[in-house]
């Protein structure tokens, strides 16, 4: 049911990154599942991969309820559950804090921004493997 809502856009010729494949997959899968749980099911889940300076940026965006900047900061804290969604969506509030830590151990970062018109975009940025790109 979720895969039918995902729209993937990938930049051609993405450079290699220094990443643990299991950690990377865990992060992206969690972000897509969250978009499916919290986003409006009438809209697609937009997944994009592109180069941004010294990182490859993989973002997951949904359309849902508008969020405040303060809420976004709290989402990365363990066990945070907003009372507006906690009653209708199950979870422990550990997914995004785990994603943040998995990004950090790969020398990457994860951050979120509210979308104009409602919803959220969460981006994982993983460093480009400069040794691999120098050999090409």
Short mmCIF file of N, CA, C and O in Angstrom, two decimals:
data_model
loop_
_atom_site.label_atom_id
_atom_site.label_comp_id
_atom_site.label_asym_id
_atom_site.label_seq_id
_atom_site.Cartn_x
_atom_site.Cartn_y
_atom_site.Cartn_z
N UNK A 1 0.82 -1.20 0.00
CA UNK A 1 0.00 0.00 0.00
C UNK A 1 0.85 1.25 0.00
O UNK A 1 0.53 2.23 -0.65
N UNK A 2 1.97 1.24 0.70
CA UNK A 2 2.81 2.42 0.80
C UNK A 2 3.62 2.64 -0.48
O UNK A 2 3.76 3.78 -0.93
N UNK A 3 4.11 1.56 -1.08
CA UNK A 3 4.95 1.70 -2.27
C UNK A 3 4.22 2.39 -3.41
O UNK A 3 4.84 3.11 -4.19
N UNK A 4 2.93 2.22 -3.48
CA UNK A 4 2.17 2.85 -4.56
C UNK A 4 2.11 4.36 -4.41
O UNK A 4 1.80 5.06 -5.37
N UNK A 5 2.42 4.87 -3.23
CA UNK A 5 2.38 6.32 -2.99
C UNK A 5 3.74 6.98 -3.17
O UNK A 5 3.84 8.21 -3.17
N UNK A 6 4.81 6.20 -3.26
CA UNK A 6 6.15 6.76 -3.30
C UNK A 6 6.51 7.18 -4.73
O UNK A 6 6.39 6.41 -5.68
N UNK A 7 6.97 8.43 -4.84
CA UNK A 7 7.47 8.96 -6.11
C UNK A 7 8.96 9.23 -5.89
O UNK A 7 9.33 10.05 -5.05
N UNK A 8 9.81 8.53 -6.66
CA UNK A 8 11.25 8.62 -6.49
C UNK A 8 11.86 9.45 -7.61
O UNK A 8 11.59 9.22 -8.79
N UNK A 9 12.69 10.42 -7.22
CA UNK A 9 13.43 11.23 -8.18
C UNK A 9 14.90 11.15 -7.79
O UNK A 9 15.25 11.50 -6.66
N UNK A 10 15.73 10.65 -8.71
CA UNK A 10 17.16 10.53 -8.43
C UNK A 10 17.97 11.30 -9.46
O UNK A 10 17.73 11.17 -10.66
N UNK A 11 18.89 12.07 -8.96
CA UNK A 11 19.83 12.76 -9.83
C UNK A 11 20.67 11.72 -10.55
O UNK A 11 21.10 10.73 -9.95
N UNK A 12 20.90 11.93 -11.82
CA UNK A 12 21.72 11.00 -12.58
C UNK A 12 23.19 11.14 -12.18
O UNK A 12 23.68 12.23 -11.93
N UNK A 13 23.89 10.02 -12.08
CA UNK A 13 25.32 10.03 -11.79
C UNK A 13 25.67 10.43 -10.36
O UNK A 13 26.69 11.08 -10.14
N UNK A 14 24.85 10.03 -9.40
CA UNK A 14 25.17 10.35 -8.00
C UNK A 14 26.54 9.77 -7.63
O UNK A 14 26.84 8.62 -7.97
N UNK A 15 27.35 10.53 -6.91
CA UNK A 15 28.66 10.01 -6.50
C UNK A 15 28.51 8.99 -5.38
O UNK A 15 27.50 8.98 -4.67
N UNK A 16 29.52 8.14 -5.18
CA UNK A 16 29.48 7.20 -4.06
C UNK A 16 29.58 7.93 -2.73
O UNK A 16 30.17 9.01 -2.65
N UNK A 17 29.00 7.32 -1.71
CA UNK A 17 29.05 7.89 -0.37
C UNK A 17 29.73 6.91 0.58
O UNK A 17 29.85 5.72 0.29
N UNK A 18 30.18 7.44 1.70
CA UNK A 18 30.73 6.62 2.76
C UNK A 18 29.59 6.32 3.72
O UNK A 18 29.24 7.17 4.54
N UNK A 19 28.99 5.15 3.58
CA UNK A 19 27.82 4.83 4.39
C UNK A 19 27.77 3.34 4.69
O UNK A 19 28.24 2.52 3.91
N UNK A 20 27.18 3.04 5.82
CA UNK A 20 26.88 1.66 6.17
C UNK A 20 25.56 1.33 5.49
O UNK A 20 24.54 1.97 5.78
N UNK A 21 25.53 0.36 4.57
CA UNK A 21 24.30 0.10 3.82
C UNK A 21 23.10 -0.25 4.71
O UNK A 21 21.98 0.17 4.43
N UNK A 22 23.34 -0.99 5.78
CA UNK A 22 22.24 -1.36 6.69
C UNK A 22 21.69 -0.13 7.39
O UNK A 22 20.47 0.05 7.47
N UNK A 23 22.56 0.74 7.87
CA UNK A 23 22.12 1.96 8.55
C UNK A 23 21.37 2.86 7.57
O UNK A 23 20.33 3.43 7.90
N UNK A 24 21.94 3.01 6.37
CA UNK A 24 21.32 3.87 5.36
C UNK A 24 19.91 3.38 5.04
O UNK A 24 18.95 4.15 5.03
N UNK A 25 19.77 2.08 4.81
CA UNK A 25 18.46 1.51 4.50
C UNK A 25 17.49 1.70 5.66
O UNK A 25 16.32 2.03 5.45
N UNK A 26 17.97 1.50 6.88
CA UNK A 26 17.12 1.67 8.06
C UNK A 26 16.57 3.08 8.15
O UNK A 26 15.39 3.29 8.44
N UNK A 27 17.41 4.06 7.89
CA UNK A 27 16.99 5.46 7.97
C UNK A 27 15.93 5.76 6.91
O UNK A 27 14.86 6.29 7.23
N UNK A 28 16.23 5.43 5.66
CA UNK A 28 15.30 5.75 4.57
C UNK A 28 13.98 5.02 4.77
O UNK A 28 12.90 5.61 4.59
N UNK A 29 14.04 3.77 5.16
CA UNK A 29 12.81 3.01 5.40
C UNK A 29 11.97 3.65 6.50
O UNK A 29 10.75 3.79 6.36
N UNK A 30 12.60 4.07 7.57
CA UNK A 30 11.87 4.72 8.67
C UNK A 30 11.24 6.03 8.21
O UNK A 30 10.08 6.32 8.54
N UNK A 31 11.97 6.81 7.44
CA UNK A 31 11.43 8.09 6.97
C UNK A 31 10.22 7.88 6.06
O UNK A 31 9.22 8.61 6.16
N UNK A 32 10.29 6.87 5.20
CA UNK A 32 9.16 6.59 4.31
C UNK A 32 7.96 6.09 5.12
O UNK A 32 6.82 6.50 4.88
N UNK A 33 8.20 5.21 6.07
CA UNK A 33 7.10 4.72 6.92
C UNK A 33 6.45 5.87 7.70
O UNK A 33 5.23 5.93 7.82
N UNK A 34 7.27 6.76 8.24
CA UNK A 34 6.72 7.91 8.96
C UNK A 34 5.87 8.77 8.04
O UNK A 34 4.80 9.23 8.42
N UNK A 35 6.35 9.00 6.83
CA UNK A 35 5.58 9.80 5.87
C UNK A 35 4.25 9.12 5.58
O UNK A 35 3.22 9.78 5.44
N UNK A 36 4.27 7.80 5.51
CA UNK A 36 3.03 7.06 5.29
C UNK A 36 2.08 7.15 6.47
O UNK A 36 0.86 7.22 6.30
N UNK A 37 2.63 7.16 7.68
CA UNK A 37 1.79 7.21 8.89
C UNK A 37 1.23 8.61 9.14
O UNK A 37 0.08 8.76 9.53
N UNK A 38 2.06 9.62 8.95
CA UNK A 38 1.68 10.97 9.35
C UNK A 38 1.19 11.84 8.20
O UNK A 38 0.54 12.84 8.42
N UNK A 39 1.55 11.49 6.98
CA UNK A 39 1.15 12.29 5.83
C UNK A 39 -0.27 11.98 5.39
O UNK A 39 -0.85 10.96 5.73
N UNK A 40 -0.82 12.88 4.63
CA UNK A 40 -2.16 12.72 4.08
C UNK A 40 -2.11 11.65 2.98
O UNK A 40 -1.36 11.80 2.01
N UNK A 41 -2.89 10.58 3.11
CA UNK A 41 -2.82 9.49 2.14
C UNK A 41 -3.27 9.88 0.73
O UNK A 41 -3.04 9.13 -0.22
N UNK A 42 -3.87 11.04 0.57
CA UNK A 42 -4.30 11.49 -0.76
C UNK A 42 -3.12 12.03 -1.58
O UNK A 42 -3.26 12.24 -2.78
N UNK A 43 -1.98 12.22 -0.93
CA UNK A 43 -0.82 12.81 -1.61
C UNK A 43 0.33 11.82 -1.67
O UNK A 43 0.48 10.97 -0.80
N UNK A 44 1.18 11.95 -2.69
CA UNK A 44 2.34 11.05 -2.79
C UNK A 44 3.38 11.36 -1.73
O UNK A 44 3.43 12.46 -1.17
N UNK A 45 4.21 10.38 -1.46
CA UNK A 45 5.40 10.54 -0.64
C UNK A 45 6.55 10.78 -1.62
O UNK A 45 6.81 9.94 -2.49
N UNK A 46 7.18 11.92 -1.51
CA UNK A 46 8.22 12.30 -2.47
C UNK A 46 9.60 11.96 -1.90
O UNK A 46 9.99 12.48 -0.86
N UNK A 47 10.31 11.08 -2.59
CA UNK A 47 11.66 10.69 -2.19
C UNK A 47 12.61 11.20 -3.27
O UNK A 47 12.40 10.95 -4.45
N UNK A 48 13.63 11.92 -2.83
CA UNK A 48 14.56 12.55 -3.78
C UNK A 48 15.99 12.30 -3.33
O UNK A 48 16.29 12.37 -2.14
N UNK A 49 16.87 12.00 -4.30
CA UNK A 49 18.31 11.85 -4.03
C UNK A 49 19.06 12.77 -4.97
O UNK A 49 18.85 12.74 -6.19
N UNK A 50 19.94 13.59 -4.39
CA UNK A 50 20.67 14.58 -5.19
C UNK A 50 21.96 14.96 -4.50
O UNK A 50 22.12 14.74 -3.30
N UNK A 51 22.88 15.53 -5.25
CA UNK A 51 24.14 16.00 -4.70
C UNK A 51 23.96 17.41 -4.15
O UNK A 51 23.36 18.26 -4.80
N UNK A 52 24.46 17.63 -2.95
CA UNK A 52 24.46 18.96 -2.32
C UNK A 52 25.84 19.19 -1.72
O UNK A 52 26.18 18.57 -0.71
N UNK A 53 26.62 20.00 -2.38
CA UNK A 53 27.99 20.29 -1.95
C UNK A 53 28.75 18.99 -1.72
O UNK A 53 28.91 18.21 -2.64
N UNK A 54 29.20 18.72 -0.50
CA UNK A 54 30.01 17.53 -0.21
C UNK A 54 29.17 16.35 0.29
O UNK A 54 29.70 15.38 0.80
N UNK A 55 27.87 16.45 0.12
CA UNK A 55 26.95 15.40 0.58
C UNK A 55 26.07 14.89 -0.56
O UNK A 55 25.81 15.62 -1.51
N UNK A 56 25.60 13.66 -0.39
CA UNK A 56 24.45 13.20 -1.14
C UNK A 56 23.26 13.37 -0.21
O UNK A 56 23.31 12.92 0.96
N UNK A 57 22.25 14.05 -0.68
CA UNK A 57 21.08 14.37 0.14
C UNK A 57 19.91 13.51 -0.32
O UNK A 57 19.53 13.54 -1.49
N UNK A 58 19.39 12.74 0.61
CA UNK A 58 18.21 11.91 0.34
C UNK A 58 17.09 12.46 1.22
O UNK A 58 17.20 12.46 2.44
N UNK A 59 16.03 12.92 0.58
CA UNK A 59 14.94 13.53 1.34
C UNK A 59 13.64 12.77 1.12
O UNK A 59 13.42 12.17 0.07
N UNK A 60 12.80 12.81 2.15
CA UNK A 60 11.48 12.21 2.11
C UNK A 60 10.50 13.30 2.53
O UNK A 60 10.66 13.90 3.60
N UNK A 61 9.51 13.57 1.67
CA UNK A 61 8.57 14.66 1.94
C UNK A 61 7.14 14.15 1.84
O UNK A 61 6.81 13.33 0.99
N UNK A 62 6.31 14.65 2.75
CA UNK A 62 4.89 14.30 2.74
C UNK A 62 4.06 15.56 2.83
O UNK A 62 4.58 16.66 3.01
N UNK A 63 2.77 15.38 2.69
CA UNK A 63 1.80 16.45 2.91
C UNK A 63 0.94 16.03 4.08
O UNK A 63 0.34 14.95 4.06
N UNK A 64 0.91 16.84 5.09
CA UNK A 64 0.12 16.53 6.27
C UNK A 64 -0.19 17.79 7.04
O UNK A 64 -0.17 18.89 6.48
N UNK A 65 -0.40 17.63 8.33
CA UNK A 65 -0.72 18.78 9.17
C UNK A 65 0.49 19.71 9.25
O UNK A 65 1.63 19.25 9.29
N UNK A 66 0.25 21.01 9.27
CA UNK A 66 1.36 21.95 9.42
C UNK A 66 2.06 21.75 10.76
O UNK A 66 1.43 21.43 11.77
N UNK A 67 3.37 21.91 10.76
CA UNK A 67 4.18 21.77 11.97
C UNK A 67 4.90 23.07 12.26
O UNK A 67 5.28 23.80 11.35
N UNK A 68 5.11 23.31 13.53
CA UNK A 68 5.87 24.47 13.97
C UNK A 68 7.33 24.08 14.09
O UNK A 68 7.66 22.92 14.33
N UNK A 69 8.22 25.06 13.97
CA UNK A 69 9.66 24.81 14.07
C UNK A 69 9.99 24.16 15.42
O UNK A 69 10.78 23.22 15.48
N UNK A 70 9.39 24.59 16.50
CA UNK A 70 9.65 24.01 17.82
C UNK A 70 9.29 22.53 17.88
O UNK A 70 9.97 21.74 18.54
N UNK A 71 8.23 22.15 17.20
CA UNK A 71 7.83 20.74 17.15
C UNK A 71 8.89 19.91 16.43
O UNK A 71 9.18 18.78 16.82
N UNK A 72 9.45 20.47 15.39
CA UNK A 72 10.43 19.74 14.60
C UNK A 72 11.67 19.44 15.43
O UNK A 72 12.21 18.34 15.38
N UNK A 73 12.11 20.38 16.23
CA UNK A 73 13.27 20.14 17.10
C UNK A 73 12.98 19.00 18.08
O UNK A 73 13.83 18.17 18.34
N UNK A 74 11.78 18.96 18.61
CA UNK A 74 11.41 17.94 19.59
C UNK A 74 11.30 16.55 18.98
O UNK A 74 11.50 15.56 19.66
N UNK A 75 10.98 16.46 17.70
CA UNK A 75 10.79 15.15 17.05
C UNK A 75 12.03 14.27 17.12
O UNK A 75 11.93 13.06 17.06
N UNK A 76 13.18 14.87 17.25
CA UNK A 76 14.43 14.11 17.30
C UNK A 76 14.84 13.75 18.73
O UNK A 76 15.90 13.18 18.94
N UNK A 77 13.98 14.06 19.70
CA UNK A 77 14.21 13.70 21.09
C UNK A 77 13.55 12.35 21.38
O UNK A 77 12.43 12.11 20.94
N UNK A 78 14.24 11.46 22.12
CA UNK A 78 13.65 10.15 22.40
C UNK A 78 12.30 10.27 23.11
O UNK A 78 12.12 11.11 23.99
N UNK A 79 11.36 9.45 22.70
CA UNK A 79 10.03 9.30 23.27
C UNK A 79 9.10 10.48 23.02
O UNK A 79 8.01 10.52 23.58
N UNK A 80 9.51 11.42 22.19
CA UNK A 80 8.61 12.54 21.90
C UNK A 80 7.46 12.05 21.03
O UNK A 80 7.65 11.41 20.00
N UNK A 81 6.26 12.34 21.45
CA UNK A 81 5.04 12.04 20.69
C UNK A 81 4.12 13.25 20.84
O UNK A 81 3.74 13.60 21.94
N UNK A 82 3.78 13.87 19.74
CA UNK A 82 2.90 15.02 19.81
C UNK A 82 1.49 14.53 20.13
O UNK A 82 1.01 13.56 19.54
N UNK A 83 0.82 15.20 21.06
CA UNK A 83 -0.51 14.74 21.47
C UNK A 83 -1.53 14.80 20.35
O UNK A 83 -2.53 14.12 20.38
N UNK A 84 -1.27 15.58 19.32
CA UNK A 84 -2.18 15.67 18.18
C UNK A 84 -2.19 14.38 17.36
O UNK A 84 -3.20 14.01 16.78
N UNK A 85 -1.05 13.67 17.32
CA UNK A 85 -0.98 12.46 16.51
C UNK A 85 -0.84 11.18 17.33
O UNK A 85 -1.10 10.10 16.83
N UNK A 86 -0.44 11.28 18.58
CA UNK A 86 -0.19 10.09 19.40
C UNK A 86 -1.43 9.22 19.55
O UNK A 86 -1.32 7.99 19.61
N UNK A 87 -2.60 9.81 19.58
CA UNK A 87 -3.83 9.04 19.77
C UNK A 87 -4.22 8.27 18.51
O UNK A 87 -4.86 7.23 18.60
N UNK A 88 -3.81 8.73 17.34
CA UNK A 88 -4.24 8.07 16.11
C UNK A 88 -3.15 7.26 15.41
O UNK A 88 -3.43 6.47 14.52
N UNK A 89 -1.88 7.44 15.82
CA UNK A 89 -0.77 6.73 15.19
C UNK A 89 0.06 6.05 16.27
O UNK A 89 0.47 6.70 17.23
N UNK A 90 0.32 4.75 16.10
CA UNK A 90 1.09 4.03 17.10
C UNK A 90 2.58 4.33 16.96
O UNK A 90 3.05 4.74 15.90
N UNK A 91 3.31 4.10 18.02
CA UNK A 91 4.75 4.29 18.02
C UNK A 91 5.26 4.66 19.40
O UNK A 91 4.48 4.98 20.30
N UNK A 92 6.58 4.57 19.54
CA UNK A 92 7.21 4.89 20.81
C UNK A 92 7.92 6.24 20.81
O UNK A 92 8.35 6.71 21.84
N UNK A 93 8.09 6.84 19.63
CA UNK A 93 8.84 8.08 19.56
C UNK A 93 10.34 7.84 19.55
O UNK A 93 11.11 8.67 20.01
N UNK A 94 10.76 6.69 19.02
CA UNK A 94 12.19 6.38 18.97
C UNK A 94 12.76 6.36 17.55
O UNK A 94 13.97 6.39 17.37
N UNK A 95 11.91 6.33 16.55
CA UNK A 95 12.39 6.20 15.17
C UNK A 95 13.31 7.32 14.73
O UNK A 95 14.43 7.06 14.25
N UNK A 96 12.89 8.56 14.88
CA UNK A 96 13.74 9.68 14.43
C UNK A 96 14.99 9.85 15.28
O UNK A 96 16.06 10.14 14.72
N UNK A 97 14.93 9.69 16.61
CA UNK A 97 16.18 9.75 17.37
C UNK A 97 17.18 8.67 16.94
O UNK A 97 18.39 8.94 16.85
N UNK A 98 16.70 7.48 16.64
CA UNK A 98 17.60 6.42 16.17
C UNK A 98 18.16 6.79 14.80
O UNK A 98 19.36 6.65 14.55
N UNK A 99 17.32 7.32 13.91
CA UNK A 99 17.79 7.76 12.59
C UNK A 99 18.87 8.82 12.73
O UNK A 99 19.88 8.79 12.02
N UNK A 100 18.66 9.75 13.62
CA UNK A 100 19.64 10.82 13.83
C UNK A 100 20.98 10.24 14.26
O UNK A 100 22.03 10.61 13.72
N UNK A 101 20.95 9.30 15.17
CA UNK A 101 22.20 8.69 15.66
C UNK A 101 22.87 7.87 14.55
O UNK A 101 24.09 7.92 14.39
N UNK A 102 22.07 7.13 13.78
CA UNK A 102 22.64 6.34 12.68
C UNK A 102 23.28 7.25 11.63
O UNK A 102 24.30 6.90 11.04
N UNK A 103 22.69 8.40 11.39
CA UNK A 103 23.28 9.37 10.46
C UNK A 103 24.60 9.90 11.02
O UNK A 103 25.61 9.98 10.29
N UNK A 104 24.62 10.22 12.30
CA UNK A 104 25.83 10.79 12.92
C UNK A 104 27.00 9.81 12.91
O UNK A 104 28.14 10.22 12.67
N UNK A 105 26.74 8.52 13.15
CA UNK A 105 27.86 7.57 13.16
C UNK A 105 28.42 7.35 11.76
O UNK A 105 29.51 6.80 11.62
N UNK A 106 27.72 7.81 10.74
CA UNK A 106 28.21 7.74 9.36
C UNK A 106 28.76 9.10 8.92
O UNK A 106 28.95 9.34 7.73
N UNK A 107 28.99 9.99 9.87
CA UNK A 107 29.48 11.35 9.62
C UNK A 107 28.50 12.16 8.79
O UNK A 107 28.89 13.08 8.07
N UNK A 108 27.23 11.80 8.91
CA UNK A 108 26.18 12.52 8.20
C UNK A 108 25.33 13.32 9.15
O UNK A 108 25.67 13.49 10.33
N UNK A 109 24.22 13.78 8.63
CA UNK A 109 23.29 14.56 9.46
C UNK A 109 21.88 14.36 8.91
O UNK A 109 21.69 13.97 7.75
N UNK A 110 20.93 14.64 9.76
CA UNK A 110 19.53 14.54 9.39
C UNK A 110 18.82 15.76 9.95
O UNK A 110 19.12 16.20 11.05
N UNK A 111 17.93 16.32 9.16
CA UNK A 111 17.20 17.49 9.64
C UNK A 111 15.84 17.54 8.95
O UNK A 111 15.62 16.87 7.93
N UNK A 112 14.95 18.31 9.50
CA UNK A 112 13.58 18.39 8.98
C UNK A 112 13.17 19.84 8.81
O UNK A 112 13.65 20.72 9.53
N UNK A 113 12.27 20.06 7.86
CA UNK A 113 11.72 21.39 7.62
C UNK A 113 10.23 21.26 7.33
O UNK A 113 9.82 20.33 6.61
N UNK A 114 9.44 22.18 7.85
CA UNK A 114 8.02 22.16 7.47
C UNK A 114 7.88 22.54 6.01
O UNK A 114 8.69 23.30 5.47
N UNK A 115 6.87 22.00 5.35
CA UNK A 115 6.60 22.34 3.96
C UNK A 115 5.49 23.37 3.88
O UNK A 115 4.52 23.30 4.64
N UNK A 116 5.65 24.30 2.98
CA UNK A 116 4.60 25.27 2.74
C UNK A 116 3.35 24.51 2.29
O UNK A 116 3.43 23.65 1.43
N UNK A 117 2.24 24.76 2.91
CA UNK A 117 1.01 24.05 2.58
C UNK A 117 0.78 22.83 3.45
O UNK A 117 -0.20 22.13 3.28
N UNK A 118 1.68 22.56 4.38
CA UNK A 118 1.52 21.44 5.30
C UNK A 118 2.43 20.28 4.96
O UNK A 118 2.80 20.05 3.82
N UNK A 119 2.77 19.55 5.98
CA UNK A 119 3.63 18.40 5.81
C UNK A 119 5.06 18.69 6.23
O UNK A 119 5.36 19.73 6.83
N UNK A 120 5.91 17.74 5.91
CA UNK A 120 7.28 17.79 6.41
C UNK A 120 8.22 17.21 5.37
O UNK A 120 7.86 16.30 4.62
N UNK A 121 9.42 17.75 5.32
CA UNK A 121 10.50 17.17 4.53
C UNK A 121 11.64 16.86 5.48
O UNK A 121 12.10 17.74 6.21
N UNK A 122 12.06 15.61 5.50
CA UNK A 122 13.20 15.20 6.32
C UNK A 122 14.31 14.76 5.37
O UNK A 122 14.08 13.98 4.46
N UNK A 123 15.51 15.28 5.59
CA UNK A 123 16.63 15.01 4.70
C UNK A 123 17.78 14.36 5.45
O UNK A 123 18.16 14.80 6.54
N UNK A 124 18.31 13.31 4.86
CA UNK A 124 19.52 12.64 5.32
C UNK A 124 20.63 13.09 4.39
O UNK A 124 20.49 13.00 3.16
N UNK A 125 21.73 13.56 4.96
CA UNK A 125 22.88 13.97 4.17
C UNK A 125 24.08 13.13 4.59
O UNK A 125 24.45 13.11 5.77
N UNK A 126 24.64 12.40 3.63
CA UNK A 126 25.78 11.51 3.86
C UNK A 126 26.95 12.03 3.04
O UNK A 126 26.79 12.35 1.85
N UNK A 127 28.16 12.10 3.65
CA UNK A 127 29.31 12.64 2.91
C UNK A 127 29.64 11.83 1.66
O UNK A 127 29.55 10.60 1.65
N UNK A 128 30.03 12.54 0.63
CA UNK A 128 30.52 11.91 -0.59
C UNK A 128 31.86 11.26 -0.27
O UNK A 128 32.68 11.82 0.46
N UNK A 129 32.08 10.08 -0.80
CA UNK A 129 33.34 9.36 -0.61
C UNK A 129 34.37 9.98 -1.54
O UNK A 129 34.45 9.64 -2.72
N UNK A 130 35.15 10.91 -1.03
CA UNK A 130 36.10 11.66 -1.87
C UNK A 130 37.21 10.77 -2.41
O UNK A 130 37.72 11.03 -3.49
N UNK A 131 37.59 9.72 -1.70
CA UNK A 131 38.61 8.82 -2.21
C UNK A 131 38.10 8.09 -3.44
O UNK A 131 38.82 7.93 -4.42
N UNK A 132 36.85 7.65 -3.42
CA UNK A 132 36.27 6.95 -4.57
C UNK A 132 36.08 7.90 -5.75
O UNK A 132 36.31 7.51 -6.89
N UNK A 133 35.71 9.15 -5.50
CA UNK A 133 35.50 10.09 -6.60
C UNK A 133 36.83 10.53 -7.20
O UNK A 133 36.89 10.86 -8.38
N UNK A 134 37.92 10.55 -6.41
CA UNK A 134 39.22 10.92 -6.94
C UNK A 134 39.76 9.86 -7.90
O UNK A 134 40.51 10.15 -8.82
N UNK A 135 39.37 8.59 -7.69
CA UNK A 135 39.85 7.49 -8.52
C UNK A 135 39.15 7.44 -9.86
O UNK A 135 39.66 6.86 -10.80
N UNK A 136 37.97 8.05 -9.96
CA UNK A 136 37.19 7.97 -11.19
C UNK A 136 37.73 8.86 -12.27
O UNK A 136 38.39 9.76 -12.17
#
